[in-house]
Tab-separated table of C-alpha atoms and ligand atoms in Angstrom:
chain	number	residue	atom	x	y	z
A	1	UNK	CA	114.397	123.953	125.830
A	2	UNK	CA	112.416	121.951	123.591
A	3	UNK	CA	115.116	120.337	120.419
A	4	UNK	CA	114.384	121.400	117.292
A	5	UNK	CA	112.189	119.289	114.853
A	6	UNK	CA	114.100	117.323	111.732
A	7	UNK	CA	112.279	115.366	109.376
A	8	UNK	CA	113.113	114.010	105.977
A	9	UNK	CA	112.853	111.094	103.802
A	10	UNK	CA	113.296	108.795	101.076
A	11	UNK	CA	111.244	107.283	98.018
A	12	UNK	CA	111.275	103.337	98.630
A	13	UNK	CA	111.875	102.583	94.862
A	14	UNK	CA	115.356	100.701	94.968
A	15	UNK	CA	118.028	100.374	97.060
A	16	UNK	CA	119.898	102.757	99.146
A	17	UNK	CA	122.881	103.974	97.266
A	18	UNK	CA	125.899	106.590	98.093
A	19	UNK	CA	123.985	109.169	97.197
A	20	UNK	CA	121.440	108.649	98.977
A	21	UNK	CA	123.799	107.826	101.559
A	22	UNK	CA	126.162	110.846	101.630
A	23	UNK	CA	123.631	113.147	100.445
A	24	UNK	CA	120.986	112.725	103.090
A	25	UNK	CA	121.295	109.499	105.763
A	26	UNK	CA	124.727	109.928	106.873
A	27	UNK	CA	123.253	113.996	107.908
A	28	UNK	CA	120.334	111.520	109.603
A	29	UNK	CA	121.951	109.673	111.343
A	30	UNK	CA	124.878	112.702	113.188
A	31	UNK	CA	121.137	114.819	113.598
A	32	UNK	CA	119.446	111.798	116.130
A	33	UNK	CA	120.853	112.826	119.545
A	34	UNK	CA	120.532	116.718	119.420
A	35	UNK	CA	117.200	116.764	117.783
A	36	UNK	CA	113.730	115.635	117.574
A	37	UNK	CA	114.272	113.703	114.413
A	38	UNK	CA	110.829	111.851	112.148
A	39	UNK	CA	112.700	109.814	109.091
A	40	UNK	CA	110.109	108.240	106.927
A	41	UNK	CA	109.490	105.991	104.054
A	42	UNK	CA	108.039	108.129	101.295
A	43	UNK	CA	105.939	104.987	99.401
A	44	UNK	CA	103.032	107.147	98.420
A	45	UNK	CA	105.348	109.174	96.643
A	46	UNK	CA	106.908	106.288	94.950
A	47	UNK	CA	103.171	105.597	93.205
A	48	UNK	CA	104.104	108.642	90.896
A	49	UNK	CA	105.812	105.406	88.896
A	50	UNK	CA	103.050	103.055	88.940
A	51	UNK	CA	105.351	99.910	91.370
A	52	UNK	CA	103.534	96.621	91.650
A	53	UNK	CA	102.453	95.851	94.522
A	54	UNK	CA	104.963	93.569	95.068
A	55	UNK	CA	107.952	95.860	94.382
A	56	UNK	CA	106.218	98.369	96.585
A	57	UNK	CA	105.856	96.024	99.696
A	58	UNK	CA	110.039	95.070	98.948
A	59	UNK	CA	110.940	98.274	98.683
A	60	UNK	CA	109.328	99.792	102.068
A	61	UNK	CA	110.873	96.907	103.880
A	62	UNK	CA	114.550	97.243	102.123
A	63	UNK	CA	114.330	100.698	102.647
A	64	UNK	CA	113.772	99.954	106.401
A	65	UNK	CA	116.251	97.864	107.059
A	66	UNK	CA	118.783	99.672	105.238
A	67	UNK	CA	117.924	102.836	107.267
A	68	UNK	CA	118.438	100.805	110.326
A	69	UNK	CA	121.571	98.840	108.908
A	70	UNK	CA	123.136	102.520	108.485
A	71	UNK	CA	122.921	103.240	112.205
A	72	UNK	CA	119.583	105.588	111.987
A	73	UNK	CA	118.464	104.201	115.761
A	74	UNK	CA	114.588	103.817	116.310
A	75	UNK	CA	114.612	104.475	120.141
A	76	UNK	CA	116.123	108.125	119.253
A	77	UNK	CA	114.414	109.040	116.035
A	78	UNK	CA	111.582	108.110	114.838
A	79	UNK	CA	111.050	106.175	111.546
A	80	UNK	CA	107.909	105.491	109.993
A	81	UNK	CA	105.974	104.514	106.859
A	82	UNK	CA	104.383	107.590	105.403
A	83	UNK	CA	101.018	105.341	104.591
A	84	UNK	CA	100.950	104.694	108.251
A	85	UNK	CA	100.012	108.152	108.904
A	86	UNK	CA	96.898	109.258	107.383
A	87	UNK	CA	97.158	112.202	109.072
A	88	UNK	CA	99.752	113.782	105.950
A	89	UNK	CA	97.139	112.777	103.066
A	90	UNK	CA	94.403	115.275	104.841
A	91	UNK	CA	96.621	117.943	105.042
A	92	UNK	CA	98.027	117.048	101.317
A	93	UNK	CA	94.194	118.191	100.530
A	94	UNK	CA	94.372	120.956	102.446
A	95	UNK	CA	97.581	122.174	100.488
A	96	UNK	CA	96.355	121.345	97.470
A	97	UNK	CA	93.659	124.527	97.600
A	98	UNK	CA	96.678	126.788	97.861
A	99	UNK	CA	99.039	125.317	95.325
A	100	UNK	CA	98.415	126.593	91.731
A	101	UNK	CA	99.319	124.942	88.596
A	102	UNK	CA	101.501	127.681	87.476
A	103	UNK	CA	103.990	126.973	89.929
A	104	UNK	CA	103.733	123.630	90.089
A	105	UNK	CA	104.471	122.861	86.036
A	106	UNK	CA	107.484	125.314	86.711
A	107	UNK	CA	109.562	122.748	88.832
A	108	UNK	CA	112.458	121.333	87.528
A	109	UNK	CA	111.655	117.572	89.261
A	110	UNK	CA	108.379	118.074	87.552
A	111	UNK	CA	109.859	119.311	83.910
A	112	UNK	CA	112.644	116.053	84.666
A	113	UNK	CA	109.913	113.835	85.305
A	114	UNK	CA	107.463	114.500	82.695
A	115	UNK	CA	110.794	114.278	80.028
A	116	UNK	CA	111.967	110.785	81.683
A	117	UNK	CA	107.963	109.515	81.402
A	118	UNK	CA	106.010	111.341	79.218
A	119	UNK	CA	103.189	108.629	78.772
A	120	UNK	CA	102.444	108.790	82.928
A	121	UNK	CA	102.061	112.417	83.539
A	122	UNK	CA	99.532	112.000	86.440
A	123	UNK	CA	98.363	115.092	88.608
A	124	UNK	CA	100.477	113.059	91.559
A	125	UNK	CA	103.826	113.685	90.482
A	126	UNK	CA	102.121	117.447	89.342
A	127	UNK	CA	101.615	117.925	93.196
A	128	UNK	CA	105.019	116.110	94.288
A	129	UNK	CA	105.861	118.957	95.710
A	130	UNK	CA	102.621	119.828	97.842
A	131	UNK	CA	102.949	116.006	99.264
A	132	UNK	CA	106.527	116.264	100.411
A	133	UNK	CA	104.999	119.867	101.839
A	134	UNK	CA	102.670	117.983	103.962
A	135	UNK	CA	105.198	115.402	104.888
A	136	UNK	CA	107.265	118.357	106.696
A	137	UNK	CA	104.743	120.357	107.769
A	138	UNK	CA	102.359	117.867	109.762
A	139	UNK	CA	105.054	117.395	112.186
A	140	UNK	CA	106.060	121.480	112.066
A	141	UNK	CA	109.826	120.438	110.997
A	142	UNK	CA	112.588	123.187	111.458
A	143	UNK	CA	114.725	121.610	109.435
A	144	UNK	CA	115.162	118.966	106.446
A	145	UNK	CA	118.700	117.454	105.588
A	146	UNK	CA	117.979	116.646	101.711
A	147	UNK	CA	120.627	116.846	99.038
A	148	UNK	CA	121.076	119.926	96.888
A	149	UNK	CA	118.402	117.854	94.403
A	150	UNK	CA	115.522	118.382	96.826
A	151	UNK	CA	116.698	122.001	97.145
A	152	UNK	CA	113.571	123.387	95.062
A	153	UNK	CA	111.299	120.993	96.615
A	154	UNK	CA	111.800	122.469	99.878
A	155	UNK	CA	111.305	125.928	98.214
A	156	UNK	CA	108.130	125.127	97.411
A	157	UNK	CA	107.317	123.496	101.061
A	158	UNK	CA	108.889	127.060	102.657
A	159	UNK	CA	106.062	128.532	100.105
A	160	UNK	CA	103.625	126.389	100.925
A	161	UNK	CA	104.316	127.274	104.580
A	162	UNK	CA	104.324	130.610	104.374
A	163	UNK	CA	100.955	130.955	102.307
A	164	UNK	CA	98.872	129.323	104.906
A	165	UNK	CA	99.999	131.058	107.806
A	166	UNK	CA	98.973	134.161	105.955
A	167	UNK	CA	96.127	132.909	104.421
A	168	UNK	CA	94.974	131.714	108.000
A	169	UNK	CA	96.577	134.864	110.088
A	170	UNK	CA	98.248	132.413	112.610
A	171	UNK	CA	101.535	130.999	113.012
A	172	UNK	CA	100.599	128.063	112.645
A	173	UNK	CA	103.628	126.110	110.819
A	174	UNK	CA	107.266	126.938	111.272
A	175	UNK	CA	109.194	127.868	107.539
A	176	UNK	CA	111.436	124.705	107.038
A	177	UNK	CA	115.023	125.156	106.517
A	178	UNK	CA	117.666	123.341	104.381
A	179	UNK	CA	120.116	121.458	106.660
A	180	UNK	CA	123.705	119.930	106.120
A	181	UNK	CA	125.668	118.672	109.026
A	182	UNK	CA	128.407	120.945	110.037
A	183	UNK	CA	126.808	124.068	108.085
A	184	UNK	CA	128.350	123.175	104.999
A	185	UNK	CA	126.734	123.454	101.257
A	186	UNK	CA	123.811	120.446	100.222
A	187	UNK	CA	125.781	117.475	98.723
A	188	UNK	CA	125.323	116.410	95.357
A	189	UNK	CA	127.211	112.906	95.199
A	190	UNK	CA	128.208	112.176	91.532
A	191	UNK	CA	127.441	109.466	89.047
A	192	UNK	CA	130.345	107.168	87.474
A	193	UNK	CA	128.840	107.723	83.999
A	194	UNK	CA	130.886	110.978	83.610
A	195	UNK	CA	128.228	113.514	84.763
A	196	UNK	CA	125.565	114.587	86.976
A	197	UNK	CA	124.345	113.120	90.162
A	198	UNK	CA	123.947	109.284	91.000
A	199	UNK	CA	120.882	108.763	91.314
A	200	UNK	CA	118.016	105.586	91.254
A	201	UNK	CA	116.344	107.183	88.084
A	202	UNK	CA	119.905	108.192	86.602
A	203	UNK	CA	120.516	104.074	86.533
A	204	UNK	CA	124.140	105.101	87.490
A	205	UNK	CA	123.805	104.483	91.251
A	206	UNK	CA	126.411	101.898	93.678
A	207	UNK	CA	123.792	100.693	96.015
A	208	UNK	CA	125.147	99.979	99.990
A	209	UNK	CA	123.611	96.434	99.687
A	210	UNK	CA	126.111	96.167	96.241
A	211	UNK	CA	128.044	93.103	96.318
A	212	UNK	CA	132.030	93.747	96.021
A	213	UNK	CA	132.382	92.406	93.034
A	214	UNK	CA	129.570	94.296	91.303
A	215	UNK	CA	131.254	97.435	92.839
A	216	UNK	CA	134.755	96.497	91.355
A	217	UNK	CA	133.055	96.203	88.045
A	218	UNK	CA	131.147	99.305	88.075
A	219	UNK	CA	134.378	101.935	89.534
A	220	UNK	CA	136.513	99.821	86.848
A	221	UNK	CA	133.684	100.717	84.028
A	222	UNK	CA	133.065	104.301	85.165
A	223	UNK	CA	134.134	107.162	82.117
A	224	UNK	CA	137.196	108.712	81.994
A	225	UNK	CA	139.421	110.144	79.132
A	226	UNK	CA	142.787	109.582	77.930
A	227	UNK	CA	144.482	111.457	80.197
A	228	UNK	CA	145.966	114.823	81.409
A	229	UNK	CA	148.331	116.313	78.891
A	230	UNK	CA	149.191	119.743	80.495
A	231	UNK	CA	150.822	120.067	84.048
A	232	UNK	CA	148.226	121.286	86.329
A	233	UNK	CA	145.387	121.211	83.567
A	234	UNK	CA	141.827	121.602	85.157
A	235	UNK	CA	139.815	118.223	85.078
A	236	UNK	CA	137.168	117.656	82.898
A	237	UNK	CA	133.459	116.758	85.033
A	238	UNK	CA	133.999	112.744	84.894
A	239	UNK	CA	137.293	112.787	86.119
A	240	UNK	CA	136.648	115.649	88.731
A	241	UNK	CA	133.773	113.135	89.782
A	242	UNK	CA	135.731	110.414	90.748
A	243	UNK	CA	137.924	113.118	92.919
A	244	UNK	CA	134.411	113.735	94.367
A	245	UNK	CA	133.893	110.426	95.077
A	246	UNK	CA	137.246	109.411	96.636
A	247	UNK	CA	136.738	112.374	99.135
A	248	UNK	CA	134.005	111.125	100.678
A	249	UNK	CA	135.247	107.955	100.477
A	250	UNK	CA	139.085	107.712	100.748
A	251	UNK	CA	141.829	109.538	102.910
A	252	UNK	CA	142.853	112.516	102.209
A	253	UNK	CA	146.318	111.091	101.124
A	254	UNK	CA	144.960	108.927	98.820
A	255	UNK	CA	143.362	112.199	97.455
A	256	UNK	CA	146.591	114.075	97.816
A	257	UNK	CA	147.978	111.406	96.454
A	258	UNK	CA	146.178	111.014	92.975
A	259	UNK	CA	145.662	114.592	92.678
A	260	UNK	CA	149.450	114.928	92.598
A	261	UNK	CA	149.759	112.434	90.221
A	262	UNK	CA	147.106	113.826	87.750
A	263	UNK	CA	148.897	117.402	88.254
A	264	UNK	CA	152.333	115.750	86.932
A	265	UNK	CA	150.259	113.550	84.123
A	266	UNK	CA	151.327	110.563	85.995
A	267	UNK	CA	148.122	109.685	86.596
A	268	UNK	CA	146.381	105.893	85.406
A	269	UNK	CA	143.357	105.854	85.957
A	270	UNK	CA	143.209	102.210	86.265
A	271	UNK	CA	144.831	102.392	89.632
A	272	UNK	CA	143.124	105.384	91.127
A	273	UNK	CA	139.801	102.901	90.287
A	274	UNK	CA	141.316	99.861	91.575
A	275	UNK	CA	141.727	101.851	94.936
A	276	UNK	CA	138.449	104.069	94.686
A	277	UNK	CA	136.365	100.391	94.653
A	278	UNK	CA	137.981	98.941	97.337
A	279	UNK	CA	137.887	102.018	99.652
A	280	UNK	CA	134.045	102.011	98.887
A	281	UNK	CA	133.751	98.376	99.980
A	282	UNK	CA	135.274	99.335	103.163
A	283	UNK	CA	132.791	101.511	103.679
A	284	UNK	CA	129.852	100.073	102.337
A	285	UNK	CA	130.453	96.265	103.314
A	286	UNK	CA	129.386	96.601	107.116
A	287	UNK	CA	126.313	98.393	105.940
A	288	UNK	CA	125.909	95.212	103.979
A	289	UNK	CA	125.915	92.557	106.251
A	290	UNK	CA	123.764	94.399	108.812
A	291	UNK	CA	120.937	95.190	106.173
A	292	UNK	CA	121.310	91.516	105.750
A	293	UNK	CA	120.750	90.261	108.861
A	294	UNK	CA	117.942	92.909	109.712
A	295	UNK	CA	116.209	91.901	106.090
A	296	UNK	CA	115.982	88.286	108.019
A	297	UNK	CA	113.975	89.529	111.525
A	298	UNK	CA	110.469	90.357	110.009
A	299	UNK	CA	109.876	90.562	113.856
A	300	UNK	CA	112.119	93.401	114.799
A	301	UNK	CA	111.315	95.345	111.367
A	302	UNK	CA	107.678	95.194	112.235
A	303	UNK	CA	107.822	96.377	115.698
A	304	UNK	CA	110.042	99.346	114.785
A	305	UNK	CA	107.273	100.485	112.153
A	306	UNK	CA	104.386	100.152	114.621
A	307	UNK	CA	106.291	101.942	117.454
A	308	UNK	CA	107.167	104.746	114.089
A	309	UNK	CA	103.642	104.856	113.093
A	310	UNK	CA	102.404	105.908	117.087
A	311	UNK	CA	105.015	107.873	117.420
A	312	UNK	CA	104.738	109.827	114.299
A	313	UNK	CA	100.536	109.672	114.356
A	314	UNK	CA	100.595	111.457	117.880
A	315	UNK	CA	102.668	114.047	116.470
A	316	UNK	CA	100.601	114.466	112.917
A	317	UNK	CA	97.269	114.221	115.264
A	318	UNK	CA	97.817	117.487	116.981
A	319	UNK	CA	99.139	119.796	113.847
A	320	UNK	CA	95.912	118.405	111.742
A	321	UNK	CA	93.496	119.619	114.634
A	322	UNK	CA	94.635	122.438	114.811
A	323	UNK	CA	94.786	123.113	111.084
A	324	UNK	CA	91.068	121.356	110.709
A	325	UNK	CA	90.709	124.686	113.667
A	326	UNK	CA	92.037	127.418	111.439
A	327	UNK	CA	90.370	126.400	108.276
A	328	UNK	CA	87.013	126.712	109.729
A	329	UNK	CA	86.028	122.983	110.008
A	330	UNK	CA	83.514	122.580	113.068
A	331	UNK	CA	81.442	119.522	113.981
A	332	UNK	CA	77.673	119.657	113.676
A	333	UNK	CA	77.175	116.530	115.734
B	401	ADP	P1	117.109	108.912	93.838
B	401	ADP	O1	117.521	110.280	93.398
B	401	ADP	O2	118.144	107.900	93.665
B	401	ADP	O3	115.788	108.482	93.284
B	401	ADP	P2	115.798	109.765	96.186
B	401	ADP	O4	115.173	110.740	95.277
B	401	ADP	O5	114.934	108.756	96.861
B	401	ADP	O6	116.920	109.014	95.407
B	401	ADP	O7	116.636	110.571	97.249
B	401	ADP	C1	116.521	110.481	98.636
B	401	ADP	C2	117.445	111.417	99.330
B	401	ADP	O8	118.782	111.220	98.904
B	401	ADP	C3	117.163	112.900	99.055
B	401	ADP	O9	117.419	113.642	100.228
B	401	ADP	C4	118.147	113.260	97.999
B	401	ADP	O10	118.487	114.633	98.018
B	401	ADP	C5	119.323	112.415	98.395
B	401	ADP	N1	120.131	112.103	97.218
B	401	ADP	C6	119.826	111.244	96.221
B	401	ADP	N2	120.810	111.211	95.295
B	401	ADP	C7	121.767	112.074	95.732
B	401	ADP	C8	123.040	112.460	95.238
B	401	ADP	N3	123.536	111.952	94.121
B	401	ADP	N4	123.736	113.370	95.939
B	401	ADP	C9	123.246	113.885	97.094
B	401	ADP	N5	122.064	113.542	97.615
B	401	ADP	C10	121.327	112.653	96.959
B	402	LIG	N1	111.232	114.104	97.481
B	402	LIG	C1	112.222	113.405	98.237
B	402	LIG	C2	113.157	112.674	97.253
B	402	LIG	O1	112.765	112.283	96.193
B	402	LIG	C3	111.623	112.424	99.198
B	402	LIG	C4	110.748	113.114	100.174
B	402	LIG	C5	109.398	113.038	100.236
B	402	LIG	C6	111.143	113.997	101.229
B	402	LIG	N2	108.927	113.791	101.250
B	402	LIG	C7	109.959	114.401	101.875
B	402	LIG	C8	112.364	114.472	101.669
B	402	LIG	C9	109.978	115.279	102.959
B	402	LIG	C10	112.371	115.352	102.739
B	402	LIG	C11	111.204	115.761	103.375
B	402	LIG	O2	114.276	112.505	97.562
């Protein structure tokens, strides 16, 4: 039996952060040994922001080594740089016949993004969608472990999907499905800023490369409120947010713990904080000093993008054949 297919990936436009993190890599990285996992570097989707070249070349190759640093391993899975693969912009053209502006203004990621920069609203980040389509469907992924943000994305890509094997009466790519790790719901990892999710664009994001003391200072500064007055009162979203966050993070004493607390208005906040930074340290410091050392070996990072790019081009090779096939395309020489 052949394993499944997995593929997702991530916009090289900052640093890793928990989000990231517990929303999609740490799914990665428990998905390598039972499937046929493709992780990838999404830099031609980062262009929907204009990056200099500079920042783009940085971010490809921190976004690498972080990947790596977090245990994704490049023997099982393979991990390539979507601009390595050529192969995903043809069928992006293909898609693009099919997609229709209707649908496209309606997504929310598109509504966000024209809000957040209304003086760049270029036909790329109108087609976002019909890119990240191409990104799964060029290697005919069953499955795509995003957070519950990408959730309409990979609406649209089961859309896509769907429309071109009945446009083209043939099977031709398999519908894409949602993934968590252990069947539970998509994760949306909160922000410290009191609500929402952390996110790069959101500004509110602990990175894994963070040094300790930045962390310290950003749990210590994150909103709460003066304080439960009622025994057993609900919590308001920023302090039920740092609960989120110290689940993922903490035991479930600690949880226990605090949540007791809160229930008898014991609670201070100041040293469910103190705790909540230094549990993340634990966690995140290792990831730290391996992205680190990785960062240094331009050698290593280099071979593990070639050996991605073959890997990933022999893959996207066959699907755009036989889509080239379908459509009708046929060589007159
Ligand atoms: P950002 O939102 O910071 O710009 P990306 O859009 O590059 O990050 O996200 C890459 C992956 O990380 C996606 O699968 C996305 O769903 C996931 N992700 C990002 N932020 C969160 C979050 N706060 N909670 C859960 N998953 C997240
Ligand atoms: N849109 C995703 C994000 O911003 C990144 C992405 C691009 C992606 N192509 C993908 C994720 C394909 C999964 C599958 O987070």
């Amino acid at each position: 039996m052949n394993k499944p297919t997995v593929l997702s990936g991530i916009r090289p436009t900052g640093y890793l952060h928990l989000g990231n993190y517990f929303g999609a890599v740490q799914n990665f990285i428990r998905m390598q040994d039972d499937f046929n996992c493709f992780f990838f570097i999404a830099d031609i989707h980062s262009l929907t922001t204009h990056p200099t070249p500079e920042n783009l070349q940085s971010g490809v190759k921190q976004v690498l080594a972080e990947y790596l640093a977090c245990g994704i391993d490049p023997e099982k899975a393979t991990i390539f740089i979507q601009s390595d693969v050529p192969e995903i912009s043809e069928l992006y053209a293909f898609l693009n016949m099919n997609a229709y502006l209707g649908e496209l203004e309606r997504t929310t990621s598109f509504k966000d993004k024209a809000r957040q920069q209304p003086d760049n609203v270029n036909a790329g980040l109108l087609t976002y969608p019909v890119l990240m389509a191409a990104d799964i469907l060029i290697h005919k992924a069953d499955f795509v472990p995003v957070g519950k943000d990408q959730e309409q994305n990979l609406e649209m890509a089961r859309k896509f999907a769907k429309r071109f094997n009945r446009i083209y009466k043939k099977e031709i790519f398999p519908i894409p499905r949602p993934y968590t790790f252990g069947g539970g719901d998509m994760i949306k990892v909160p922000g410290l800023d009191g609500s929402g999710k952390m996110g790069k664009s959101e500004g509110n994001a602990i990175n894994l490369y963070e040094e300790p003391k930045s962390i310290r200072k950003k749990v210590m500064r994150a909103v709460t409120d003066s304080g439960p007055t009622e025994m057993n009162q609900q919590k308001p979203e920023a302090i039920e947010n740092l609960f989120t966050l110290m689940d993922i993070v903490s035991t479930p004493d600690t949880v226990a713990h605090f949540d007791g607390l809160y229930n008898k208005c014991e609670i201070r906040y100041g040293d469910l904080k103190k705790l909540l930074a230094e549990d993340i340290i634990a966690y995140t410091s290792p990831i730290r000093e391996r992205i680190i050392e990785i960062l240094e070996d331009d050698t290593y990072l280099a071979k593990v993008a070639k050996m991605g790019a073959e890997k990933a081009r022999e893959s996207a090779v066959k699907t755009l054949q036989e889509v080239k096939d379908v459509i009708g395309f046929r060589k007159l020489f």
